[in-house]
Coordinates of N, CA and C in Angstrom, one line a residue:
V1 N 0.9 -1.2 0.0 CA 0.0 0.0 0.0 C 0.9 1.2 0.0
M2 N 0.7 2.1 -1.0 CA 1.5 3.3 -1.1 C 0.8 4.4 -0.3
P3 N 1.6 5.1 0.5 CA 1.0 6.3 1.3 C 0.6 7.4 0.3
K4 N -0.3 8.3 0.8 CA -0.6 9.4 0.0 C 0.6 10.3 -0.1
V5 N 0.9 10.7 -1.4 CA 2.2 11.5 -1.6 C 2.0 13.0 -1.4
E6 N 2.8 13.5 -0.6 CA 2.8 15.0 -0.4 C 4.0 15.5 -1.1
I7 N 3.8 16.2 -2.2 CA 4.9 16.7 -3.0 C 5.5 17.9 -2.4
R8 N 6.7 17.8 -2.0 CA 7.4 18.9 -1.4 C 8.8 18.9 -2.0
S9 N 9.5 20.0 -1.7 CA 10.9 20.1 -2.2 C 11.7 20.8 -1.1
I10 N 12.9 20.4 -1.0 CA 13.9 21.1 -0.2 C 15.1 21.4 -1.0
S11 N 15.9 22.4 -0.6 CA 17.0 22.8 -1.4 C 18.0 21.6 -1.5
E12 N 18.7 21.6 -2.6 CA 19.7 20.5 -2.8 C 20.8 20.6 -1.7
D13 N 21.2 21.8 -1.3 CA 22.2 21.9 -0.2 C 21.7 21.3 1.1
K14 N 20.4 21.6 1.5 CA 19.8 21.1 2.7 C 19.7 19.6 2.6
Q15 N 19.3 19.1 1.5 CA 19.2 17.6 1.3 C 20.5 16.9 1.4
R16 N 21.6 17.5 0.8 CA 22.9 16.9 0.9 C 23.4 16.9 2.3
D17 N 23.2 18.0 3.0 CA 23.6 18.1 4.4 C 22.9 17.0 5.3
L18 N 21.6 16.9 5.1 CA 20.8 15.9 5.8 C 21.3 14.5 5.6
E19 N 21.5 14.2 4.3 CA 21.9 12.8 4.0 C 23.3 12.5 4.6
K20 N 24.2 13.5 4.5 CA 25.5 13.4 5.1 C 25.4 13.1 6.6
K21 N 24.5 13.8 7.3 CA 24.3 13.6 8.7 C 23.8 12.2 9.1
I22 N 22.8 11.8 8.3 CA 22.2 10.5 8.5 C 23.2 9.4 8.3
K23 N 24.1 9.5 7.3 CA 25.1 8.5 7.0 C 26.1 8.5 8.2
S24 N 26.5 9.7 8.6 CA 27.4 9.8 9.8 C 26.9 9.1 11.0
I25 N 25.6 9.3 11.3 CA 25.0 8.6 12.5 C 25.0 7.1 12.3
L26 N 24.6 6.6 11.2 CA 24.4 5.2 11.0 C 25.7 4.4 10.9
V27 N 26.7 5.0 10.4 CA 28.0 4.3 10.4 C 28.8 4.4 11.7
G28 N 28.2 5.2 12.6 CA 28.8 5.4 13.9 C 28.6 4.3 14.8
S29 N 27.9 4.5 16.0 CA 27.7 3.4 17.0 C 26.9 2.3 16.5
P30 N 25.9 2.4 15.6 CA 25.3 1.2 15.1 C 26.2 0.4 14.1
A31 N 27.3 1.1 13.6 CA 28.3 0.5 12.8 C 27.6 -0.3 11.6
M32 N 26.7 0.4 10.9 CA 26.0 -0.2 9.8 C 26.8 0.1 8.5
N33 N 26.7 -0.8 7.5 CA 27.3 -0.6 6.2 C 26.3 0.0 5.3
E34 N 26.9 0.9 4.4 CA 26.0 1.5 3.4 C 26.1 0.7 2.1
V35 N 24.9 0.5 1.5 CA 24.9 -0.2 0.2 C 24.4 0.7 -0.9
Y36 N 24.7 0.4 -2.1 CA 24.2 1.2 -3.3 C 23.6 0.2 -4.3
N37 N 22.3 0.4 -4.5 CA 21.6 -0.5 -5.5 C 21.2 0.2 -6.7
Y38 N 20.9 -0.5 -7.8 CA 20.3 0.1 -9.0 C 18.9 0.6 -8.6
S39 N 18.5 1.6 -9.4 CA 17.1 2.1 -9.2 C 16.1 1.3 -9.9
F40 N 16.4 0.1 -10.4 CA 15.5 -0.7 -11.2 C 15.1 -2.0 -10.4
V41 N 13.9 -2.5 -10.8 CA 13.4 -3.7 -10.2 C 12.8 -4.5 -11.4
G42 N 12.5 -5.8 -11.1 CA 11.9 -6.6 -12.2 C 10.5 -7.1 -11.8
V43 N 9.7 -7.4 -12.8 CA 8.3 -7.9 -12.5 C 8.3 -9.1 -11.6
E44 N 9.1 -10.1 -11.9 CA 9.1 -11.3 -11.1 C 9.6 -11.1 -9.7
Q45 N 10.6 -10.2 -9.6 CA 11.1 -9.8 -8.3 C 9.9 -9.2 -7.4
L46 N 9.1 -8.4 -8.0 CA 8.0 -7.8 -7.2 C 6.9 -8.8 -7.0
K47 N 6.7 -9.7 -8.0 CA 5.6 -10.7 -7.8 C 5.9 -11.6 -6.6
K48 N 7.2 -12.0 -6.4 CA 7.5 -12.8 -5.3 C 7.2 -12.1 -3.9
L49 N 7.2 -10.8 -3.9 CA 7.0 -10.0 -2.7 C 5.5 -9.6 -2.6
G50 N 4.7 -10.0 -3.6 CA 3.3 -9.7 -3.5 C 2.9 -8.3 -3.9
V51 N 3.8 -7.7 -4.7 CA 3.7 -6.3 -5.1 C 3.2 -6.2 -6.5
D52 N 2.1 -5.4 -6.7 CA 1.6 -5.2 -8.1 C 2.5 -4.3 -8.8
S53 N 3.0 -4.8 -10.0 CA 4.0 -4.0 -10.7 C 3.3 -3.0 -11.8
S54 N 2.0 -3.1 -11.9 CA 1.3 -2.4 -13.0 C 1.5 -0.8 -12.9
A55 N 1.6 -0.4 -11.6 CA 1.7 1.1 -11.4 C 3.2 1.6 -11.5
H56 N 4.1 0.7 -11.8 CA 5.5 1.1 -11.9 C 5.8 1.6 -13.3
L57 N 6.7 2.6 -13.3 CA 7.2 3.1 -14.6 C 8.1 2.1 -15.3
A58 N 7.8 1.8 -16.6 CA 8.7 0.9 -17.3 C 9.7 1.6 -18.1
L59 N 10.9 1.0 -18.2 CA 12.0 1.6 -18.9 C 11.9 1.2 -20.4
K60 N 12.2 2.2 -21.3 CA 12.2 1.9 -22.7 C 13.3 1.0 -23.1
N61 N 14.5 1.2 -22.5 CA 15.7 0.4 -22.8 C 16.3 -0.1 -21.6
P62 N 15.7 -1.1 -21.0 CA 16.3 -1.7 -19.7 C 17.6 -2.3 -19.9
I63 N 18.5 -2.3 -18.9 CA 19.8 -2.8 -19.0 C 19.8 -4.3 -18.8
A64 N 18.7 -4.9 -18.3 CA 18.6 -6.4 -18.2 C 17.1 -6.7 -18.2
N65 N 16.8 -8.0 -18.5 CA 15.4 -8.4 -18.5 C 14.8 -8.4 -17.1
N66 N 15.6 -8.5 -16.1 CA 15.1 -8.5 -14.7 C 15.2 -7.1 -14.0
Q67 N 15.4 -6.1 -14.8 CA 15.5 -4.7 -14.3 C 14.8 -3.8 -15.3
T68 N 13.5 -4.0 -15.4 CA 12.7 -3.3 -16.4 C 11.8 -2.2 -15.9
L69 N 11.8 -2.0 -14.6 CA 10.9 -1.0 -14.0 C 11.7 -0.1 -13.0
L70 N 11.2 1.1 -12.9 CA 11.8 2.0 -11.9 C 11.2 1.7 -10.5
R71 N 12.0 1.7 -9.5 CA 11.6 1.2 -8.2 C 10.7 2.3 -7.5
Q72 N 9.7 1.8 -6.7 CA 8.9 2.6 -5.9 C 9.2 2.5 -4.4
S73 N 10.2 1.6 -4.1 CA 10.6 1.4 -2.7 C 12.0 0.9 -2.8
L74 N 12.8 1.1 -1.8 CA 14.2 0.6 -1.7 C 14.2 -0.8 -1.2
S75 N 13.1 -1.3 -0.5 CA 13.1 -2.6 0.1 C 13.4 -3.8 -0.8
P76 N 12.8 -3.9 -2.0 CA 13.0 -5.1 -2.8 C 14.5 -5.4 -3.1
N77 N 15.2 -4.3 -3.4 CA 16.6 -4.5 -3.7 C 17.5 -4.7 -2.4
M78 N 17.0 -4.2 -1.3 CA 17.6 -4.5 0.0 C 17.5 -5.9 0.3
L79 N 16.4 -6.5 0.0 CA 16.2 -8.0 0.3 C 17.0 -8.8 -0.6
R80 N 17.3 -8.3 -1.8 CA 18.2 -9.0 -2.7 C 19.6 -9.0 -2.1
N81 N 20.0 -7.9 -1.5 CA 21.3 -7.9 -0.8 C 21.4 -9.0 0.2
V82 N 20.3 -9.3 0.9 CA 20.3 -10.3 1.9 C 20.5 -11.7 1.3
V83 N 19.8 -11.9 0.2 CA 19.9 -13.2 -0.5 C 21.3 -13.5 -1.0
V84 N 22.0 -12.4 -1.5 CA 23.3 -12.6 -2.0 C 24.3 -12.8 -0.9
N85 N 24.1 -12.3 0.3 CA 25.1 -12.3 1.4 C 24.7 -13.2 2.6
Q86 N 23.5 -13.8 2.6 CA 23.1 -14.5 3.8 C 23.9 -15.8 4.1
A87 N 24.5 -16.4 3.1 CA 25.3 -17.7 3.4 C 26.6 -17.4 4.1
R88 N 27.1 -16.1 4.0 CA 28.4 -15.8 4.4 C 28.4 -15.1 5.8
F89 N 27.3 -14.6 6.2 CA 27.2 -13.9 7.5 C 26.1 -14.4 8.4
E90 N 26.3 -14.5 9.7 CA 25.3 -14.9 10.6 C 24.3 -13.7 10.8
K91 N 24.8 -12.5 10.8 CA 23.9 -11.3 11.0 C 24.3 -10.3 9.9
L92 N 23.3 -9.5 9.5 CA 23.5 -8.5 8.5 C 22.8 -7.2 9.0
S93 N 23.5 -6.1 8.7 CA 22.9 -4.8 9.0 C 23.4 -3.8 8.0
F94 N 22.6 -3.1 7.3 CA 23.0 -2.1 6.3 C 21.9 -1.1 6.0
F95 N 22.3 -0.1 5.3 CA 21.3 1.0 4.9 C 21.6 1.5 3.6
E96 N 20.5 2.1 3.0 CA 20.7 2.8 1.7 C 19.9 4.0 1.6
I97 N 20.4 5.1 1.0 CA 19.7 6.3 0.7 C 19.6 6.4 -0.8
G98 N 18.4 6.5 -1.3 CA 18.3 6.5 -2.8 C 16.9 7.0 -3.2
S99 N 16.7 7.2 -4.5 CA 15.5 7.8 -5.0 C 14.5 6.7 -5.4
I100 N 13.2 7.0 -5.1 CA 12.1 6.2 -5.7 C 11.4 7.0 -6.7
Y101 N 10.6 6.3 -7.6 CA 10.0 7.0 -8.7 C 8.5 6.6 -8.8
L102 N 7.6 7.6 -8.8 CA 6.2 7.3 -8.9 C 5.6 7.8 -10.2
D103 N 4.6 7.2 -10.7 CA 3.9 7.6 -11.9 C 3.0 8.8 -11.7
L104 N 3.7 9.9 -11.2 CA 3.0 11.2 -11.0 C 3.9 12.3 -11.5
P105 N 3.3 13.4 -11.9 CA 4.2 14.5 -12.3 C 5.0 15.1 -11.2
G106 N 6.3 15.3 -11.4 CA 7.2 15.8 -10.4 C 7.3 17.3 -10.6
I107 N 8.4 17.8 -10.0 CA 8.6 19.3 -10.1 C 9.8 19.7 -11.0
M108 N 10.4 18.7 -11.6 CA 11.5 19.0 -12.6 C 11.0 18.9 -14.0
P109 N 11.3 19.9 -14.8 CA 10.8 19.9 -16.2 C 11.7 18.9 -17.0
K110 N 11.0 18.3 -18.1 CA 11.8 17.3 -18.9 C 12.9 18.0 -19.7
D111 N 12.6 19.2 -20.2 CA 13.6 20.0 -20.9 C 13.1 21.4 -21.1
D112 N 13.9 22.3 -21.7 CA 13.6 23.7 -21.8 C 12.5 24.0 -22.8
S113 N 12.2 23.0 -23.7 CA 11.3 23.2 -24.8 C 9.8 22.8 -24.5
T114 N 9.6 22.3 -23.3 CA 8.2 21.8 -23.0 C 7.9 22.1 -21.5
D115 N 6.5 22.1 -21.3 CA 6.1 22.3 -19.9 C 5.9 20.9 -19.2
E116 N 6.2 19.9 -19.9 CA 6.1 18.5 -19.3 C 7.1 18.3 -18.2
Q117 N 6.7 17.5 -17.2 CA 7.6 17.3 -16.0 C 8.0 15.9 -16.0
L118 N 9.2 15.7 -15.4 CA 9.7 14.3 -15.2 C 8.8 13.7 -14.1
P119 N 8.8 12.3 -14.0 CA 8.0 11.7 -13.0 C 8.5 12.1 -11.6
Y120 N 7.6 12.0 -10.6 CA 7.9 12.4 -9.3 C 8.9 11.5 -8.7
Q121 N 10.0 12.0 -8.1 CA 10.9 11.2 -7.4 C 11.2 11.8 -6.0
E122 N 11.6 10.9 -5.1 CA 11.7 11.3 -3.7 C 12.8 10.5 -3.1
K123 N 13.6 11.1 -2.2 CA 14.7 10.4 -1.6 C 14.2 9.6 -0.4
H124 N 14.5 8.3 -0.3 CA 14.1 7.5 0.8 C 15.4 7.0 1.6
L125 N 15.2 6.6 2.8 CA 16.2 5.9 3.6 C 15.6 4.5 3.9
S126 N 16.4 3.5 3.7 CA 16.0 2.1 4.1 C 17.1 1.6 5.0
I127 N 16.7 0.9 6.1 CA 17.6 0.3 7.0 C 17.1 -1.1 7.2
L128 N 18.1 -2.1 7.3 CA 17.8 -3.5 7.4 C 18.6 -4.2 8.4
A129 N 18.0 -5.1 9.1 CA 18.7 -6.0 10.0 C 18.3 -7.4 9.8
A130 N 19.2 -8.3 9.7 CA 18.8 -9.7 9.5 C 19.5 -10.6 10.5
G131 N 18.8 -11.6 11.0 CA 19.4 -12.6 12.0 C 18.6 -13.8 12.1
K132 N 18.6 -14.4 13.3 CA 17.9 -15.7 13.6 C 16.5 -15.5 14.2
N133 N 16.3 -14.4 14.9 CA 15.1 -14.2 15.6 C 14.4 -12.9 15.2
S134 N 13.1 -13.1 14.9 CA 12.3 -11.9 14.3 C 12.1 -10.8 15.3
L135 N 11.8 -11.1 16.6 CA 11.7 -10.1 17.6 C 13.0 -9.4 17.9
E136 N 14.1 -10.1 17.9 CA 15.4 -9.5 18.1 C 15.7 -8.5 17.0
V137 N 15.6 -8.9 15.8 CA 15.9 -8.0 14.7 C 15.0 -6.8 14.7
F138 N 13.7 -7.0 15.0 CA 12.8 -5.9 15.1 C 13.1 -4.9 16.2
S139 N 13.5 -5.4 17.3 CA 13.9 -4.6 18.5 C 15.2 -3.8 18.1
E140 N 16.1 -4.5 17.4 CA 17.4 -3.9 17.0 C 17.1 -2.7 16.1
I141 N 16.3 -3.0 15.1 CA 16.1 -1.9 14.0 C 15.3 -0.7 14.6
K142 N 14.4 -1.0 15.6 CA 13.7 0.1 16.2 C 14.7 1.0 17.0
G143 N 15.7 0.3 17.7 CA 16.7 1.0 18.4 C 17.6 1.8 17.5
V144 N 17.8 1.4 16.3 CA 18.6 2.1 15.3 C 17.8 3.4 14.9
V145 N 16.5 3.2 14.7 CA 15.7 4.4 14.3 C 15.7 5.4 15.5
E146 N 15.5 5.0 16.7 CA 15.5 5.9 17.8 C 16.9 6.6 17.9
H147 N 18.0 5.9 17.7 CA 19.3 6.5 17.8 C 19.5 7.5 16.7
L148 N 19.0 7.2 15.5 CA 19.1 8.1 14.3 C 18.4 9.4 14.6
F149 N 17.1 9.3 15.1 CA 16.3 10.5 15.3 C 16.8 11.3 16.5
G150 N 17.4 10.6 17.5 CA 18.0 11.2 18.6 C 19.2 12.1 18.1
G151 N 19.9 11.5 17.2 CA 21.1 12.3 16.6 C 20.6 13.5 15.8
L152 N 19.4 13.4 15.3 CA 18.8 14.5 14.5 C 18.0 15.5 15.4
R153 N 18.0 15.2 16.7 CA 17.2 16.0 17.7 C 15.7 16.0 17.4
L154 N 15.2 14.9 17.0 CA 13.8 14.7 16.7 C 13.2 13.6 17.6
K155 N 12.0 13.8 18.1 CA 11.3 12.7 18.8 C 10.6 11.8 17.8
V156 N 10.7 10.5 17.9 CA 10.1 9.6 17.0 C 9.1 8.7 17.8
D157 N 7.9 8.4 17.2 CA 6.9 7.6 17.8 C 6.7 6.4 16.9
F158 N 6.3 5.3 17.5 CA 6.0 4.1 16.8 C 4.5 3.8 17.0
L159 N 3.7 3.8 16.0 CA 2.2 3.7 16.1 C 1.7 2.5 15.4
V160 N 0.7 1.9 15.9 CA 0.0 0.8 15.2 C -0.6 1.3 13.9
S161 N -0.4 0.5 12.8 CA -1.0 0.9 11.5 C -1.2 -0.3 10.6
E162 N -2.2 -0.3 9.8 CA -2.5 -1.3 8.8 C -1.8 -1.0 7.5
M163 N -1.3 0.2 7.4 CA -0.7 0.7 6.1 C 0.7 0.2 6.0
M164 N 0.8 -1.1 5.6 CA 2.1 -1.7 5.5 C 2.3 -2.3 4.1
P165 N 3.5 -2.5 3.7 CA 3.8 -3.2 2.4 C 3.2 -4.6 2.4
A166 N 2.9 -5.1 1.2 CA 2.3 -6.4 1.1 C 3.2 -7.5 1.7
Y167 N 4.5 -7.3 1.7 CA 5.5 -8.3 2.2 C 5.8 -8.2 3.7
A168 N 5.0 -7.3 4.4 CA 5.3 -7.2 5.9 C 4.4 -8.1 6.7
N169 N 5.0 -8.5 7.8 CA 4.3 -9.3 8.8 C 3.5 -8.2 9.6
K170 N 2.2 -8.2 9.4 CA 1.4 -7.1 10.0 C 1.3 -7.1 11.5
N171 N 1.7 -8.3 12.1 CA 1.7 -8.4 13.6 C 3.0 -7.9 14.2
I172 N 4.0 -7.7 13.4 CA 5.3 -7.2 14.0 C 5.7 -6.0 13.1
A173 N 4.9 -4.9 13.3 CA 5.1 -3.7 12.4 C 4.6 -2.5 13.1
A174 N 5.1 -1.3 12.7 CA 4.7 -0.1 13.2 C 4.9 1.1 12.2
Q175 N 4.0 2.1 12.3 CA 4.2 3.3 11.6 C 5.2 4.2 12.3
I176 N 6.1 4.8 11.6 CA 7.1 5.7 12.2 C 6.5 7.2 12.0
S177 N 6.4 7.8 13.1 CA 5.8 9.2 13.1 C 6.7 10.2 13.8
V178 N 6.8 11.3 13.1 CA 7.6 12.4 13.7 C 6.8 13.7 13.5
A179 N 6.6 14.4 14.6 CA 5.8 15.7 14.6 C 4.4 15.4 14.0
N180 N 3.8 14.3 14.5 CA 2.5 13.9 14.1 C 2.3 13.6 12.6
K181 N 3.4 13.3 11.9 CA 3.4 13.0 10.5 C 3.9 11.6 10.3
N182 N 3.2 10.8 9.4 CA 3.7 9.5 9.1 C 4.8 9.6 8.1
I183 N 6.0 9.2 8.4 CA 7.2 9.4 7.5 C 7.7 8.0 7.0
G184 N 7.1 6.9 7.5 CA 7.6 5.6 7.0 C 7.1 4.5 7.9
S185 N 7.7 3.3 7.8 CA 7.3 2.2 8.5 C 8.5 1.3 8.9
V186 N 8.3 0.5 9.9 CA 9.2 -0.5 10.4 C 8.5 -1.8 10.5
F187 N 9.0 -2.9 10.0 CA 8.3 -4.2 10.0 C 9.2 -5.4 9.9
V188 N 8.7 -6.6 10.2 CA 9.4 -7.8 9.9 C 8.9 -8.4 8.6
L189 N 9.8 -9.0 7.8 CA 9.4 -9.6 6.6 C 8.5 -10.8 6.9
D190 N 7.4 -10.9 6.1 CA 6.5 -12.1 6.2 C 7.2 -13.4 5.9
K191 N 7.0 -14.4 6.6 CA 7.7 -15.7 6.4 C 7.4 -16.3 5.1
K192 N 6.2 -16.4 4.7 CA 5.8 -17.0 3.4 C 6.5 -16.2 2.2
T193 N 6.5 -14.9 2.4 CA 7.1 -14.1 1.3 C 8.6 -14.2 1.3
A194 N 9.2 -14.3 2.5 CA 10.6 -14.6 2.6 C 11.0 -15.8 1.8
K195 N 10.2 -16.9 2.0 CA 10.5 -18.2 1.4 C 10.5 -18.0 -0.2
K196 N 9.4 -17.3 -0.7 CA 9.3 -17.1 -2.1 C 10.5 -16.3 -2.7
A197 N 10.9 -15.3 -1.9 CA 12.0 -14.5 -2.3 C 13.4 -15.0 -2.1
G198 N 13.5 -16.2 -1.5 CA 14.8 -16.8 -1.2 C 15.5 -16.3 0.0
V199 N 14.8 -15.6 0.9 CA 15.4 -15.0 2.1 C 15.3 -16.1 3.2
K200 N 16.5 -16.5 3.7 CA 16.5 -17.5 4.7 C 16.7 -17.0 6.1
K201 N 16.8 -15.7 6.3 CA 17.0 -15.2 7.7 C 15.7 -14.4 8.1
E202 N 15.6 -14.1 9.3 CA 14.6 -13.2 9.8 C 15.0 -11.8 9.5
V203 N 14.2 -11.0 8.9 CA 14.6 -9.7 8.4 C 13.6 -8.6 9.0
A204 N 14.2 -7.5 9.5 CA 13.4 -6.4 9.9 C 13.8 -5.2 8.9
L205 N 12.9 -4.5 8.4 CA 13.1 -3.4 7.5 C 12.5 -2.1 7.9
V206 N 13.2 -1.0 7.6 CA 12.7 0.3 7.8 C 12.7 1.0 6.5
E207 N 11.7 1.8 6.1 CA 11.7 2.7 5.0 C 11.1 4.0 5.4
I208 N 11.9 5.1 5.1 CA 11.5 6.4 5.6 C 11.7 7.4 4.4
S209 N 10.7 8.3 4.3 CA 10.8 9.4 3.3 C 11.7 10.5 3.9
I210 N 12.8 10.8 3.2 CA 13.7 11.8 3.7 C 13.1 13.2 3.5
N211 N 12.3 13.3 2.4 CA 11.6 14.6 2.2 C 10.8 15.0 3.4

């Protein structure tokens, strides 16, 4: 379920400063690794997660058959990172800051000769922890979120919500709220979905809109 989009913009300088501060906090005492993923996902990849791909923007010239769509969430490729690395590590913890793309008009013009706009894009932060126990990784990732917002001098609340991704375990999930605004979610990956996606660890995920 995609949240209602509030189109906002912040200056590039402010956004760079914020991203730099977030990275500094997360690589500090949580000692998390930063990952960089492509902005593309595939139909089959989303199908395994129970995500409808019909609303995703398709690429005219995809670089591979399994990367034909622009992502609307960082989570699918974060889970691919787990699949690739799960045999080598008992625990995993990493984060990514990257853009997501929605089939809505954005604020950037396509070019100087037209009034048309590029699709709406927004910077997101995703944080992941993987291990043996679902409650442990969920508690760990919530602690990381609290530490992050403490570093940003913001109070964060975790609220009960049904607005979760299709691949979330709805019983171990919460909405992340700051200043009475929903800015993202934290949840454990659903076991059946994990099996379909080839994920063999218990995984907790966070996705937050940086805007």
